[in-house]
Every structure is written in C-alpha cells, then in structure tokens.
Amino acid sequence: MKRYGRGIWPMLALFVLLLVSLSFMSDATHNSEQFGRLYSLLLLTNALGLVVLLGLIGMNLYWLLVQYRRRAAGARLTSRLVLMFVVLAVVPVSVVYYFSLQFLQRGIDSWFNVQIEASLEDAIELSQSAFDVRLRDMLHLTKGLAGELTEVPSAVAPLSLYDLRVRSGAIELTLLGANGRIIASSGAEATDIIPDRPADAVLLQARQGQAYVGLDPVGDELRVRAVVQVPTGGPSAEPRILQALYSVPERLNEKADRVQDAFARYKELAYLRVPLKHSYTLTLSLVLLLSLLSAVWGAFYAARRLVAPIRDLAEGTRAVADGDYSQQLPVTGHDELSFLVQSFNVMTRRLAYTRDEADRSQQQVEGQRTYLAALLANISSGVISLAPDLRVRMVNDAAAQILGLGSEECAEAALETLARQHHSLQPLVDTVLEQQRQETAQWTAEITLFGNRGRQVLICRATTLPGDDVHPGGLVLVLDDITALIQAQRDAAWGEVARRLAHEIKNPLTPIQLSAERLRRKFLDRMAPEDAEILDRSTHTIVQQVETMKEMVNAFSEYARAPQIQLQVLDLNRLVREVLDLYRGGRGERGRPAIAAELDPAAPRVEADAGRLRQLLHNLVKNAQEATADSAEAHIRVATRVIDSADEQPYVELSVQDNGPGFSAEMLAKLFEPYVTTKPKGTGLGLAIVKKIVEEHGGIIQAENAPEGGALICIRLRPTGPASHSHGPGA
Amino acid sequence: MACADDAYFSVRDARTQLKDGVYLLDANVVYRFSDAAMEALQNGIPLVLEIQIKVGRQRAWLWTDTVAALSQRHRLQFHALSDRYVAHNLNTDQRQSFAALDDALYALGAVRGFPMLDQRLLEAGADYQVRVRAALVVEELPTPMRLWAYASEQWRLDSAWYTWRLQP
C-alpha cells in the first residue's frame, strides 16, 4: 500500500499519456479523419486513465486518513499542505475552465448565422431553378426522340438508338418494354455494358403516360435522366419507354457540386452544433479533471516529500524522549531540513555517549557499594553510619546482631527513637550525644548495655565524617562486643594470681604449720611450765594464723577458680526462702538482725546455677548482717520483683537492703573490686564474688545507698538466663 | 415519417440458393428509422446501414464454429440539390438515387443474389447455421454524435438475428 502511486515517474508517464490521448480526442471531435475512428477508444482510454488516477488519489487519501486517525507524526502537517496545494490548484483551474466553457459555447454559436443559412438555401433553390430550364429542354428533346422511334420496330431499335444518341448528344439511350425489360440500348461510354435502369417508380410513372425528368447524382457528377413513353403506332403495338441520360456541362456541374457541398456541409454542421458543443465540453472537462487530479496527486506527493524529514524528526524526538538514543535519521538533500536532521543525529549520538558514560560511572559506584556492603557484612565489628542529625543511614549485620536490632527497623530511624524503642541502647545513645555536644571528631568509649541478652560490654569507636554541600557528612560508629574478652582476661588474670598464691603461699604454709605442731608436741611436755606456756602460746598463734592464711588463700582460689556453672530452671523465690530459712534460726538473738522477705509471687522462673545463687545470697546476707552488727534495730530486707519494660523482656530484680551505715562515696567507686572491705576481718572478696556470679549469669549488679539509709544491692537477671555464648564459663 | 416507437429494423425473410458453386443470399429487410435518424438524414448526415451475415457450423457439444462472417454496407445520404436520396454500396461502390426515402429503404432492404459463400468451404453433410441481421453503424456517424448515439435509444437501430439451417 505504501509504495503504490508514490513514484514520480509512473505518474508522470500516466499524465503525459492521458494528455496525448486527450489532444487526439480533441482532434477527433474536430472531425479529423485520422482520429475519428479512434474516438471511442480514446474516450475509453481517458476514462480508464482518470479512474486509475482517481484510485491512486483515493489510496493516498485513505493512507492520510489512517495516519491522521493514528495521530502519526506529520499527518496533520501533510493534511494541511495537501489542502493548501489542492485549493491553490483548484481555484485557478476552475476559473480557466469556466471561461473556456463560455468561449466554447459562444464560439460555436458564432459559426452559425441565419443569413448564411438563408443564402445557402437560396443558392440551392437558384441552382435548382437553373437546372429546371435545362431539364425541361432535355425532356422536350427526349420526347422528340421518342416520337422518332414510334415507327421503328424493336428488332432494329439499336441502330436507330445509336443515330438518335449521336444526334441528340445524350450519354445513353435505352428502350424498355412495358414490363421494364431492356429492348435496346446505346451508350457513349463503352465501359457501361449494363445500361442504367430507371427506378421502378419512374417506370410505373412513364407507363401511365407521365413523362419523368430529373437530376440524378451519380458519383461526383450530375446527370439528367428523362423517361418518356414512346408513342405507339397502332392499338396492337406494344407500349415502349425511352430513357435518355444527359450529362451536365462540366462548368455547371462543378458549380452545382460546390453549392451542394457547401450547403450539405453547413447543414451538417448546424445539425451537429449541440453534439459538437457537448463533445468539446466533454473533452475540456476531461482535461480539467486530468489537471485537477494530477494537481491533487502532485499535492500529495509534494506534501509527503516535504513532511517526510519532519515526520522522521518528530518520530526520532519521540523515541529520544522515550529514552531510545540509538535513533539515526536518513539525511537526504542539502537544504535546511537536512541540516536539522544532521544536527539531530549528532545530538542523539552525544546523548547516547553521555548516557553510556553515566551508566559506566553508576556501575562503578554500584560495584564499590557492593564491595563495601560485602566488606561490612563480613567483618565482625558492628558498623553504624549516622547522618549529622543522628539518623541511621546504614547498619551492618554485625552491628544489628550486637545491638539486637532488625536491619529493617534501623533504616532511616533516628538514634534517639531507637533508644526509646530499645531502652538497653540508652547508654550508647547517651555517650554519642555527649560526644556530639563536645564536638569530638574521634573518640573511643567503653559502653555497658543491659539488654535482652544480658550484660554487654562494647568498645565504641566513632569517627566524624567530613561533609560537603552534596553529602552532609555524619558519624561512623564501630562497635566491638568485648564482654567475653573481658571475662576471659579477668578469669585468666585471677587464675594466675590464684595459682601463684597457692604455689608461693599455700605450699609453705603446711610445713610451717607442721613444724609448729611438731615443736609443740616434742618440746611442750619437756619444757618448764613458764617456757612451755610461751611455746604453747606461740605455736598456737602460728598454727592459728597459718590456718587463717590457708582459709584466705582458699577463699581467693574459690574466687579465681573458673567455675563450671550448672544452669537449671529454678524458682528464685523458693531459693531465696530456703537460704533465708538458714538465717531465721538466730532470730531475736542479740546482734542478729531481723530478715524480711518480700517476694513477688509473679516472679518468673530463671535459668541459673542454684549453688552459685545460694553462695551469692549467703554473701549478701552475711555482708548485711555484718554491716548491721552494731545496730540494735537491725533489719534486712530481701525482695524479688518483676520489672516490665514495654519493648524488652521483663527481668527479675533481687534486692538486699539493710539499715546499716551504707557505703561511703569512696567505697562505692570500687565496691566490687577484690580486697576492698570495710570489715576488720573480711577477705574483701565477698562482693567481688557476687559480682562475678552475677556476670556469669549475664546479669548486672548495682550498689547504692538507699534513700532511707543503709546499703542497697540490686541484681537484675533475665528469666531465660544468660546467653551462653558470651557469658559461659571462662577458660 | 416513422415515429421513434415504430423505429425498428427487421429481417423479414432470408434464404440461400446455390448457383454455380456459390451460395447466394436473398433477403428482405425492413428499415424503419427513428425521428433522430430521420432528422440527421434530412440534415445531410450520411447513415451507414449494414447487413451482417454469419455462417457457422453446428457441433454436438461445442459452440458453433464460425466459418464465414461478412457484411454488406450501404451509405444513405440526402442530396439537397437534386432532392434525392443516394444509396452508395460500399462493397461494390455502386450508387443509386431515389426520389423518396421509402423507395431507397425498400431498395436497400431487398437483397438479391448477394454472393455469400463458396460451396467448397462447406463440408457436405454437415449442419450449418446462417444468421443475418441489419443494423445502423453508430461508429460511422460523425464523431461528435457518436457518444450520444451510443447513449441514446433513438440510435439503437438493429434487428434481431434471422437464423436458418443450411445443409450442403
């Protein structure tokens, strides 16, 4: 469909063919012999040619309509151009057509004139009158000839006829019987063997005695034909008829011929006036149609040629707008449109290049980001990237695991919001805020968290990122969970101390004790009573002190020993009650404080080592007893309670409070360190062991002075027990 | 003068006779002109009348095989000076003039001894069909008239085919 009727050359050929055919047709209408025979064929050819042209235009129109409905690029412009071209062509051609038609009608009418017609008719009548005289003469002559034949018998008629013909100057004399049979004939022209018979009507007329004379057009010349009855000699004689043919003088003949020709020609033309007008009008209309249709087709052709590059450009621009930069339009010609197309091609090439560059850069950035993400995902340190407003930008898996967060909830959340959702993160947030306030560019802090997974000691290293206009910088936190490390280090250190104490101190104690006992056994009985008393007292002191030293070393070993804790699910309240029952025995005795238990029945079971917890309770109660030993109204309160938090697991708090003197500020700072004691007889390991047990269970311990006075020790444990991986037994 | 409604050409009868080894055609044709044809003739327009003759061999299951197709044409024209109608036989170039149109048409309609076919061209014993009809030849009218003559009922002057069998 697209290609049909588009080429310029086939159309040009069709146009020329039709034009030639129309010119032939015009000639034919003009009564030209040459094309007169072809008139119908030419008319058919032209009609077919015009139908073909009409078909091509129809296809073009349909194509344009389809394009228009499809809102194809350039369709509107093409329609407008076609319309403009068609109007430009139709108006002048129509004007020319109208005036040509007028000229044609008037021109043909002007050929005919009433005067000419009358003159020609007069000329004919005049000619006829001129012939009439001659005809009468000829008739008279013929009648004379017939009279001479009256007595001539039919048998000798030919001879008489010859004489008569030569004498009268007739071309041919023929004697006929009543039935029309030729009796005899004499002709001047030897070639005419068969005499020219008169028509039956003429014969009939002659038989009835009426003579006939008339002009007879034979070929180009005129003859006079006279037919008369031959007078009969007697009643029995057969009636005969004589026909004489006379030639007309050549000059007269020529003139008569010219008059006849002119008259006939004029008559014919006058008769043909209307058909002639119609034929000329038809030819003119066909020429008009051919011109119009060719102009319309030309309009389509020109519009398409003009619009093609614009349409390409429009389509190309649309493609570029849709992101297709591979568009390269064909460049034809050297006009401004071609320049535009070239510029478009250059533009798309550059756009494509720029886009490829951008893609490559983005791929590189993506690669780096992926590399960084992989790196961050695979390192054991937690990394948190914060925006300057402390909004979380990125949290790696390790950080999420250390802080017990899901990666999703961290995204774009403010650090403070996270702390509100997870109270355990509060120390971390406090530290960060504090450092922000101080505007420290780089800092390192040790932070202890107490979360769902118990106590965690973190080393937090922070670096402030330099920012610029586009990227505002921020803060990078690197977190390392050193809970297990610290525990291991501490265990190793105390283990070493214990080993050395046992080796360096405890080992010499036994020989010292044995030696003292041996001195006593060997020399006490033999010595004088006063010496013996000195020996007794000295050895007794040595043995007693050595025993004390042994106890001390054992106690320390107990602290430093890496215990194998046996975790089991147990009822904390029951365990507290059992331990406290041991102390109830001495109730009311002097110096023995009253012990009150306030146990929360809702306290959940905890996973713990029962033996270690008992030791913890003994140590605390003993401490409290010792602290209140001098008090008359001494009492100790042991309480358990459940502390709920909205977002985290509830935990169990075990508190031991006394109404003793409480802790001094100096003591509070190093309360849980070994060998710190206020008691004259204490090893200083009681609270250190308590703290160790608490940490083994993943709990935390706090010591403070109660508002109403006295010491208050609070221990918080998770009901599910400690996370074994970070708080398990030390090496 | 004939009316348009009465205008018709008709082959009244036709026959063939064998003479000296040649089939001769005798036919009687009636020519009645329409008003338009009459008017044209009176205005000096020559009219060509044609008698078409076709001889075909009839075959059992096939179409008729045309053995010969020939025609006789006469040009009829009014001669104003002599006030006569001149009939010009275009086949033989013979001219005849008539004082009245009816005489001329009668003379043209009476076909006598028109040599149609050599006997040798026909196969003895075969079945032949001869068809004759008369018509006014529109293509011979002056060019400007032709298109309108084709379109007009007045100029559609032709007779039906007159058919008869011929068995040599």
PDB file of N, CA, C and O in Angstrom, chain A residues 28-29 31 36-37 39-40 43 124 127-128 131 212 215-217 219 222 256 260 263 267-268 271-272 275-276 278-279 282, chain B residues 36 39-40 42-46 78-84 86 95 97 103 139-140 142-148 150 155:
ATOM      1  N   ALA A  28     -10.106  14.555 -32.863  1.00  0.00           N
ATOM      2  CA  ALA A  28     -11.156  13.697 -33.391  1.00  0.00           C
ATOM      3  C   ALA A  28     -12.492  14.425 -33.386  1.00  0.00           C
ATOM      4  O   ALA A  28     -13.277  14.334 -34.332  1.00  0.00           O
ATOM      5  N   THR A  29     -12.746  15.160 -32.309  1.00  0.00           N
ATOM      6  CA  THR A  29     -14.003  15.900 -32.213  1.00  0.00           C
ATOM      7  C   THR A  29     -14.116  16.901 -33.361  1.00  0.00           C
ATOM      8  O   THR A  29     -15.187  17.218 -33.840  1.00  0.00           O
ATOM      9  N   ASN A  31     -13.623  16.486 -36.165  1.00  0.00           N
ATOM     10  CA  ASN A  31     -13.918  15.744 -37.386  1.00  0.00           C
ATOM     11  C   ASN A  31     -12.669  15.378 -38.185  1.00  0.00           C
ATOM     12  O   ASN A  31     -12.687  15.334 -39.401  1.00  0.00           O
ATOM     13  N   GLY A  36     -10.801  10.180 -36.024  1.00  0.00           N
ATOM     14  CA  GLY A  36     -12.244   9.980 -35.936  1.00  0.00           C
ATOM     15  C   GLY A  36     -12.605   8.552 -35.609  1.00  0.00           C
ATOM     16  O   GLY A  36     -13.463   8.288 -34.766  1.00  0.00           O
ATOM     17  N   ARG A  37     -11.870   7.634 -36.227  1.00  0.00           N
ATOM     18  CA  ARG A  37     -12.170   6.220 -35.995  1.00  0.00           C
ATOM     19  C   ARG A  37     -11.806   5.778 -34.588  1.00  0.00           C
ATOM     20  O   ARG A  37     -12.362   4.833 -34.059  1.00  0.00           O
ATOM     21  N   TYR A  39     -12.037   7.579 -31.918  1.00  0.00           N
ATOM     22  CA  TYR A  39     -12.647   8.435 -30.897  1.00  0.00           C
ATOM     23  C   TYR A  39     -13.125   7.642 -29.686  1.00  0.00           C
ATOM     24  O   TYR A  39     -12.774   7.951 -28.543  1.00  0.00           O
ATOM     25  N   SER A  40     -13.894   6.584 -29.968  1.00  0.00           N
ATOM     26  CA  SER A  40     -14.463   5.813 -28.855  1.00  0.00           C
ATOM     27  C   SER A  40     -13.352   5.199 -28.009  1.00  0.00           C
ATOM     28  O   SER A  40     -13.405   5.207 -26.777  1.00  0.00           O
ATOM     29  N   LEU A  43     -11.695   7.830 -25.943  1.00  0.00           N
ATOM     30  CA  LEU A  43     -12.568   8.217 -24.831  1.00  0.00           C
ATOM     31  C   LEU A  43     -12.467   7.191 -23.708  1.00  0.00           C
ATOM     32  O   LEU A  43     -12.319   7.536 -22.528  1.00  0.00           O
ATOM     33  N   ILE A 124     -29.196  27.020 -53.298  1.00  0.00           N
ATOM     34  CA  ILE A 124     -29.690  25.712 -53.727  1.00  0.00           C
ATOM     35  C   ILE A 124     -30.906  25.899 -54.648  1.00  0.00           C
ATOM     36  O   ILE A 124     -31.001  25.287 -55.717  1.00  0.00           O
ATOM     37  N   SER A 127     -29.876  27.178 -57.958  1.00  0.00           N
ATOM     38  CA  SER A 127     -29.275  26.107 -58.761  1.00  0.00           C
ATOM     39  C   SER A 127     -30.362  25.222 -59.344  1.00  0.00           C
ATOM     40  O   SER A 127     -30.323  24.822 -60.512  1.00  0.00           O
ATOM     41  N   GLN A 128     -31.316  24.897 -58.418  1.00  0.00           N
ATOM     42  CA  GLN A 128     -32.404  24.018 -58.880  1.00  0.00           C
ATOM     43  C   GLN A 128     -33.171  24.689 -60.030  1.00  0.00           C
ATOM     44  O   GLN A 128     -33.505  24.042 -61.030  1.00  0.00           O
ATOM     45  N   PHE A 131     -31.306  24.481 -63.177  1.00  0.00           N
ATOM     46  CA  PHE A 131     -31.393  23.142 -63.765  1.00  0.00           C
ATOM     47  C   PHE A 131     -32.774  22.887 -64.369  1.00  0.00           C
ATOM     48  O   PHE A 131     -32.906  22.130 -65.328  1.00  0.00           O
ATOM     49  N   TYR A 212     -41.026  11.669 -67.109  1.00  0.00           N
ATOM     50  CA  TYR A 212     -40.223  11.952 -65.897  1.00  0.00           C
ATOM     51  C   TYR A 212     -38.924  12.594 -66.327  1.00  0.00           C
ATOM     52  O   TYR A 212     -38.270  12.165 -67.284  1.00  0.00           O
ATOM     53  N   LEU A 215     -32.787  15.275 -61.994  1.00  0.00           N
ATOM     54  CA  LEU A 215     -31.331  15.217 -61.863  1.00  0.00           C
ATOM     55  C   LEU A 215     -30.986  13.924 -61.140  1.00  0.00           C
ATOM     56  O   LEU A 215     -31.673  13.519 -60.190  1.00  0.00           O
ATOM     57  N   ASP A 216     -29.954  13.320 -61.558  1.00  0.00           N
ATOM     58  CA  ASP A 216     -29.547  12.070 -60.920  1.00  0.00           C
ATOM     59  C   ASP A 216     -28.093  12.203 -60.503  1.00  0.00           C
ATOM     60  O   ASP A 216     -27.199  12.263 -61.337  1.00  0.00           O
ATOM     61  N   PRO A 217     -27.845  12.293 -59.178  1.00  0.00           N
ATOM     62  CA  PRO A 217     -26.438  12.390 -58.754  1.00  0.00           C
ATOM     63  C   PRO A 217     -25.777  11.017 -58.861  1.00  0.00           C
ATOM     64  O   PRO A 217     -26.174  10.065 -58.191  1.00  0.00           O
ATOM     65  N   GLY A 219     -22.161   9.486 -58.470  1.00  0.00           N
ATOM     66  CA  GLY A 219     -20.792   9.786 -58.046  1.00  0.00           C
ATOM     67  C   GLY A 219     -20.680  11.275 -57.793  1.00  0.00           C
ATOM     68  O   GLY A 219     -21.503  11.873 -57.107  1.00  0.00           O
ATOM     69  N   LEU A 222     -23.427  15.153 -61.879  1.00  0.00           N
ATOM     70  CA  LEU A 222     -24.879  15.087 -62.019  1.00  0.00           C
ATOM     71  C   LEU A 222     -25.237  14.683 -63.449  1.00  0.00           C
ATOM     72  O   LEU A 222     -24.533  15.039 -64.398  1.00  0.00           O
ATOM     73  N   ALA A 256     -22.468  23.463 -59.410  1.00  0.00           N
ATOM     74  CA  ALA A 256     -23.568  22.825 -58.688  1.00  0.00           C
ATOM     75  C   ALA A 256     -23.008  21.970 -57.549  1.00  0.00           C
ATOM     76  O   ALA A 256     -23.530  21.972 -56.434  1.00  0.00           O
ATOM     77  N   GLN A 260     -23.786  22.416 -53.645  1.00  0.00           N
ATOM     78  CA  GLN A 260     -24.314  21.270 -52.899  1.00  0.00           C
ATOM     79  C   GLN A 260     -23.410  20.955 -51.704  1.00  0.00           C
ATOM     80  O   GLN A 260     -23.873  20.751 -50.593  1.00  0.00           O
ATOM     81  N   PHE A 263     -23.658  23.624 -49.038  1.00  0.00           N
ATOM     82  CA  PHE A 263     -24.952  23.538 -48.356  1.00  0.00           C
ATOM     83  C   PHE A 263     -24.979  22.335 -47.413  1.00  0.00           C
ATOM     84  O   PHE A 263     -25.353  22.440 -46.237  1.00  0.00           O
ATOM     85  N   LYS A 267     -25.312  22.470 -43.424  1.00  0.00           N
ATOM     86  CA  LYS A 267     -26.466  21.786 -42.841  1.00  0.00           C
ATOM     87  C   LYS A 267     -26.005  20.793 -41.764  1.00  0.00           C
ATOM     88  O   LYS A 267     -26.546  20.744 -40.660  1.00  0.00           O
ATOM     89  N   GLU A 268     -24.967  20.041 -42.129  1.00  0.00           N
ATOM     90  CA  GLU A 268     -24.434  19.028 -41.206  1.00  0.00           C
ATOM     91  C   GLU A 268     -23.895  19.694 -39.940  1.00  0.00           C
ATOM     92  O   GLU A 268     -24.186  19.277 -38.823  1.00  0.00           O
ATOM     93  N   TYR A 271     -26.578  20.980 -37.790  1.00  0.00           N
ATOM     94  CA  TYR A 271     -27.216  19.875 -37.088  1.00  0.00           C
ATOM     95  C   TYR A 271     -26.326  19.386 -35.930  1.00  0.00           C
ATOM     96  O   TYR A 271     -26.816  19.039 -34.859  1.00  0.00           O
ATOM     97  N   LEU A 272     -25.018  19.403 -36.212  1.00  0.00           N
ATOM     98  CA  LEU A 272     -24.085  18.861 -35.204  1.00  0.00           C
ATOM     99  C   LEU A 272     -23.718  19.883 -34.131  1.00  0.00           C
ATOM    100  O   LEU A 272     -22.892  19.586 -33.272  1.00  0.00           O
ATOM    101  N   PRO A 275     -24.334  18.482 -30.446  1.00  0.00           N
ATOM    102  CA  PRO A 275     -23.386  17.412 -30.108  1.00  0.00           C
ATOM    103  C   PRO A 275     -21.940  17.890 -30.084  1.00  0.00           C
ATOM    104  O   PRO A 275     -21.147  17.457 -29.234  1.00  0.00           O
ATOM    105  N   LEU A 276     -21.627  18.830 -30.964  1.00  0.00           N
ATOM    106  CA  LEU A 276     -20.255  19.345 -31.013  1.00  0.00           C
ATOM    107  C   LEU A 276     -19.914  20.072 -29.716  1.00  0.00           C
ATOM    108  O   LEU A 276     -18.851  19.865 -29.125  1.00  0.00           O
ATOM    109  N   HIS A 278     -21.308  19.617 -26.901  1.00  0.00           N
ATOM    110  CA  HIS A 278     -21.197  18.620 -25.835  1.00  0.00           C
ATOM    111  C   HIS A 278     -19.847  17.921 -25.882  1.00  0.00           C
ATOM    112  O   HIS A 278     -19.212  17.698 -24.858  1.00  0.00           O
ATOM    113  N   SER A 279     -19.431  17.590 -27.104  1.00  0.00           N
ATOM    114  CA  SER A 279     -18.156  16.869 -27.227  1.00  0.00           C
ATOM    115  C   SER A 279     -16.990  17.733 -26.761  1.00  0.00           C
ATOM    116  O   SER A 279     -16.105  17.266 -26.044  1.00  0.00           O
ATOM    117  N   LEU A 282     -17.088  17.975 -23.133  1.00  0.00           N
ATOM    118  CA  LEU A 282     -16.604  16.726 -22.536  1.00  0.00           C
ATOM    119  C   LEU A 282     -15.077  16.689 -22.544  1.00  0.00           C
ATOM    120  O   LEU A 282     -14.439  16.369 -21.521  1.00  0.00           O
TER     121      LEU A 282
ATOM    122  N   ALA B  36     -34.833  10.682 -34.713  1.00  0.00           N
ATOM    123  CA  ALA B  36     -33.481  11.253 -34.652  1.00  0.00           C
ATOM    124  C   ALA B  36     -32.713  10.904 -35.924  1.00  0.00           C
ATOM    125  O   ALA B  36     -32.051  11.764 -36.534  1.00  0.00           O
ATOM    126  N   GLU B  39     -34.086  12.868 -38.806  1.00  0.00           N
ATOM    127  CA  GLU B  39     -33.674  14.273 -38.767  1.00  0.00           C
ATOM    128  C   GLU B  39     -32.234  14.415 -39.227  1.00  0.00           C
ATOM    129  O   GLU B  39     -31.888  15.308 -40.011  1.00  0.00           O
ATOM    130  N   ALA B  40     -31.410  13.501 -38.756  1.00  0.00           N
ATOM    131  CA  ALA B  40     -29.997  13.542 -39.141  1.00  0.00           C
ATOM    132  C   ALA B  40     -29.865  13.382 -40.652  1.00  0.00           C
ATOM    133  O   ALA B  40     -29.110  14.118 -41.305  1.00  0.00           O
ATOM    134  N   GLN B  42     -32.079  14.054 -42.971  1.00  0.00           N
ATOM    135  CA  GLN B  42     -32.571  15.248 -43.652  1.00  0.00           C
ATOM    136  C   GLN B  42     -31.552  16.379 -43.592  1.00  0.00           C
ATOM    137  O   GLN B  42     -31.514  17.244 -44.463  1.00  0.00           O
ATOM    138  N   ASN B  43     -30.734  16.370 -42.538  1.00  0.00           N
ATOM    139  CA  ASN B  43     -29.716  17.412 -42.379  1.00  0.00           C
ATOM    140  C   ASN B  43     -28.397  17.043 -43.044  1.00  0.00           C
ATOM    141  O   ASN B  43     -27.373  17.638 -42.758  1.00  0.00           O
ATOM    142  N   GLY B  44     -28.462  16.038 -43.885  1.00  0.00           N
ATOM    143  CA  GLY B  44     -27.285  15.730 -44.698  1.00  0.00           C
ATOM    144  C   GLY B  44     -26.288  14.813 -44.023  1.00  0.00           C
ATOM    145  O   GLY B  44     -25.193  14.599 -44.530  1.00  0.00           O
ATOM    146  N   ILE B  45     -26.654  14.233 -42.855  1.00  0.00           N
ATOM    147  CA  ILE B  45     -25.723  13.318 -42.184  1.00  0.00           C
ATOM    148  C   ILE B  45     -25.812  11.968 -42.892  1.00  0.00           C
ATOM    149  O   ILE B  45     -26.905  11.421 -43.044  1.00  0.00           O
ATOM    150  N   PRO B  46     -24.705  11.414 -43.370  1.00  0.00           N
ATOM    151  CA  PRO B  46     -24.764  10.117 -44.013  1.00  0.00           C
ATOM    152  C   PRO B  46     -24.955   9.013 -42.975  1.00  0.00           C
ATOM    153  O   PRO B  46     -24.303   9.028 -41.935  1.00  0.00           O
ATOM    154  N   PHE B  78     -28.761  12.202 -48.137  1.00  0.00           N
ATOM    155  CA  PHE B  78     -29.707  13.052 -48.851  1.00  0.00           C
ATOM    156  C   PHE B  78     -28.928  14.060 -49.694  1.00  0.00           C
ATOM    157  O   PHE B  78     -27.993  14.694 -49.218  1.00  0.00           O
ATOM    158  N   HIS B  79     -29.319  14.175 -50.970  1.00  0.00           N
ATOM    159  CA  HIS B  79     -28.668  15.112 -51.882  1.00  0.00           C
ATOM    160  C   HIS B  79     -29.625  16.280 -52.079  1.00  0.00           C
ATOM    161  O   HIS B  79     -30.683  16.145 -52.706  1.00  0.00           O
ATOM    162  N   ALA B  80     -29.283  17.422 -51.480  1.00  0.00           N
ATOM    163  CA  ALA B  80     -30.222  18.545 -51.424  1.00  0.00           C
ATOM    164  C   ALA B  80     -30.510  19.132 -52.812  1.00  0.00           C
ATOM    165  O   ALA B  80     -31.666  19.448 -53.121  1.00  0.00           O
ATOM    166  N   LEU B  81     -29.472  19.249 -53.605  1.00  0.00           N
ATOM    167  CA  LEU B  81     -29.635  19.925 -54.897  1.00  0.00           C
ATOM    168  C   LEU B  81     -30.625  19.164 -55.784  1.00  0.00           C
ATOM    169  O   LEU B  81     -31.519  19.758 -56.386  1.00  0.00           O
ATOM    170  N   SER B  82     -30.451  17.831 -55.815  1.00  0.00           N
ATOM    171  CA  SER B  82     -31.333  17.037 -56.664  1.00  0.00           C
ATOM    172  C   SER B  82     -32.574  16.592 -55.916  1.00  0.00           C
ATOM    173  O   SER B  82     -33.463  15.972 -56.495  1.00  0.00           O
ATOM    174  N   ASP B  83     -32.593  16.853 -54.573  1.00  0.00           N
ATOM    175  CA  ASP B  83     -33.704  16.450 -53.726  1.00  0.00           C
ATOM    176  C   ASP B  83     -33.901  14.938 -53.792  1.00  0.00           C
ATOM    177  O   ASP B  83     -35.016  14.438 -53.886  1.00  0.00           O
ATOM    178  N   ARG B  84     -32.806  14.200 -53.819  1.00  0.00           N
ATOM    179  CA  ARG B  84     -32.873  12.748 -53.924  1.00  0.00           C
ATOM    180  C   ARG B  84     -32.017  12.102 -52.849  1.00  0.00           C
ATOM    181  O   ARG B  84     -31.106  12.720 -52.302  1.00  0.00           O
ATOM    182  N   VAL B  86     -29.382   9.268 -52.035  1.00  0.00           N
ATOM    183  CA  VAL B  86     -28.375   8.496 -52.757  1.00  0.00           C
ATOM    184  C   VAL B  86     -27.923   7.345 -51.864  1.00  0.00           C
ATOM    185  O   VAL B  86     -27.522   7.559 -50.719  1.00  0.00           O
ATOM    186  N   ARG B  95     -23.695   3.350 -56.992  1.00  0.00           N
ATOM    187  CA  ARG B  95     -24.581   4.348 -56.411  1.00  0.00           C
ATOM    188  C   ARG B  95     -25.924   4.292 -57.096  1.00  0.00           C
ATOM    189  O   ARG B  95     -26.030   4.023 -58.286  1.00  0.00           O
ATOM    190  N   SER B  97     -29.826   6.504 -56.891  1.00  0.00           N
ATOM    191  CA  SER B  97     -30.522   7.618 -56.247  1.00  0.00           C
ATOM    192  C   SER B  97     -32.013   7.366 -56.286  1.00  0.00           C
ATOM    193  O   SER B  97     -32.524   6.705 -57.187  1.00  0.00           O
ATOM    194  N   ASP B 103     -38.603   4.545 -51.053  1.00  0.00           N
ATOM    195  CA  ASP B 103     -38.079   3.804 -52.201  1.00  0.00           C
ATOM    196  C   ASP B 103     -36.669   3.338 -51.924  1.00  0.00           C
ATOM    197  O   ASP B 103     -36.297   2.187 -52.189  1.00  0.00           O
ATOM    198  N   GLU B 139     -20.645   3.702 -35.246  1.00  0.00           N
ATOM    199  CA  GLU B 139     -19.235   4.113 -35.365  1.00  0.00           C
ATOM    200  C   GLU B 139     -18.982   4.960 -36.611  1.00  0.00           C
ATOM    201  O   GLU B 139     -17.974   5.652 -36.689  1.00  0.00           O
ATOM    202  N   GLU B 140     -19.898   4.876 -37.616  1.00  0.00           N
ATOM    203  CA  GLU B 140     -19.713   5.637 -38.850  1.00  0.00           C
ATOM    204  C   GLU B 140     -20.368   7.007 -38.791  1.00  0.00           C
ATOM    205  O   GLU B 140     -20.279   7.784 -39.735  1.00  0.00           O
ATOM    206  N   PRO B 142     -20.823  10.936 -37.562  1.00  0.00           N
ATOM    207  CA  PRO B 142     -19.801  11.943 -37.289  1.00  0.00           C
ATOM    208  C   PRO B 142     -19.375  11.881 -35.813  1.00  0.00           C
ATOM    209  O   PRO B 142     -20.209  11.608 -34.943  1.00  0.00           O
ATOM    210  N   THR B 143     -18.104  12.125 -35.553  1.00  0.00           N
ATOM    211  CA  THR B 143     -17.525  11.936 -34.229  1.00  0.00           C
ATOM    212  C   THR B 143     -18.330  12.599 -33.102  1.00  0.00           C
ATOM    213  O   THR B 143     -18.583  11.955 -32.092  1.00  0.00           O
ATOM    214  N   PRO B 144     -18.734  13.851 -33.244  1.00  0.00           N
ATOM    215  CA  PRO B 144     -19.420  14.477 -32.104  1.00  0.00           C
ATOM    216  C   PRO B 144     -20.716  13.764 -31.730  1.00  0.00           C
ATOM    217  O   PRO B 144     -21.140  13.839 -30.588  1.00  0.00           O
ATOM    218  N   MET B 145     -21.326  13.082 -32.723  1.00  0.00           N
ATOM    219  CA  MET B 145     -22.602  12.435 -32.439  1.00  0.00           C
ATOM    220  C   MET B 145     -22.447  11.090 -31.749  1.00  0.00           C
ATOM    221  O   MET B 145     -23.385  10.592 -31.124  1.00  0.00           O
ATOM    222  N   ARG B 146     -21.253  10.509 -31.902  1.00  0.00           N
ATOM    223  CA  ARG B 146     -21.105   9.093 -31.572  1.00  0.00           C
ATOM    224  C   ARG B 146     -21.443   8.772 -30.119  1.00  0.00           C
ATOM    225  O   ARG B 146     -22.229   7.872 -29.833  1.00  0.00           O
ATOM    226  N   LEU B 147     -20.857   9.572 -29.193  1.00  0.00           N
ATOM    227  CA  LEU B 147     -21.039   9.272 -27.770  1.00  0.00           C
ATOM    228  C   LEU B 147     -22.519   9.306 -27.397  1.00  0.00           C
ATOM    229  O   LEU B 147     -23.020   8.428 -26.699  1.00  0.00           O
ATOM    230  N   TRP B 148     -23.211  10.347 -27.951  1.00  0.00           N
ATOM    231  CA  TRP B 148     -24.636  10.484 -27.618  1.00  0.00           C
ATOM    232  C   TRP B 148     -25.440   9.411 -28.309  1.00  0.00           C
ATOM    233  O   TRP B 148     -26.454   8.956 -27.759  1.00  0.00           O
ATOM    234  N   TYR B 150     -24.435   6.399 -28.840  1.00  0.00           N
ATOM    235  CA  TYR B 150     -24.281   5.168 -28.038  1.00  0.00           C
ATOM    236  C   TYR B 150     -25.221   5.196 -26.850  1.00  0.00           C
ATOM    237  O   TYR B 150     -25.721   4.171 -26.405  1.00  0.00           O
ATOM    238  N   TRP B 155     -30.956   5.813 -31.386  1.00  0.00           N
ATOM    239  CA  TRP B 155     -29.923   5.390 -32.330  1.00  0.00           C
ATOM    240  C   TRP B 155     -29.595   3.906 -32.215  1.00  0.00           C
ATOM    241  O   TRP B 155     -28.694   3.431 -32.888  1.00  0.00           O
TER     242      TRP B 155
END
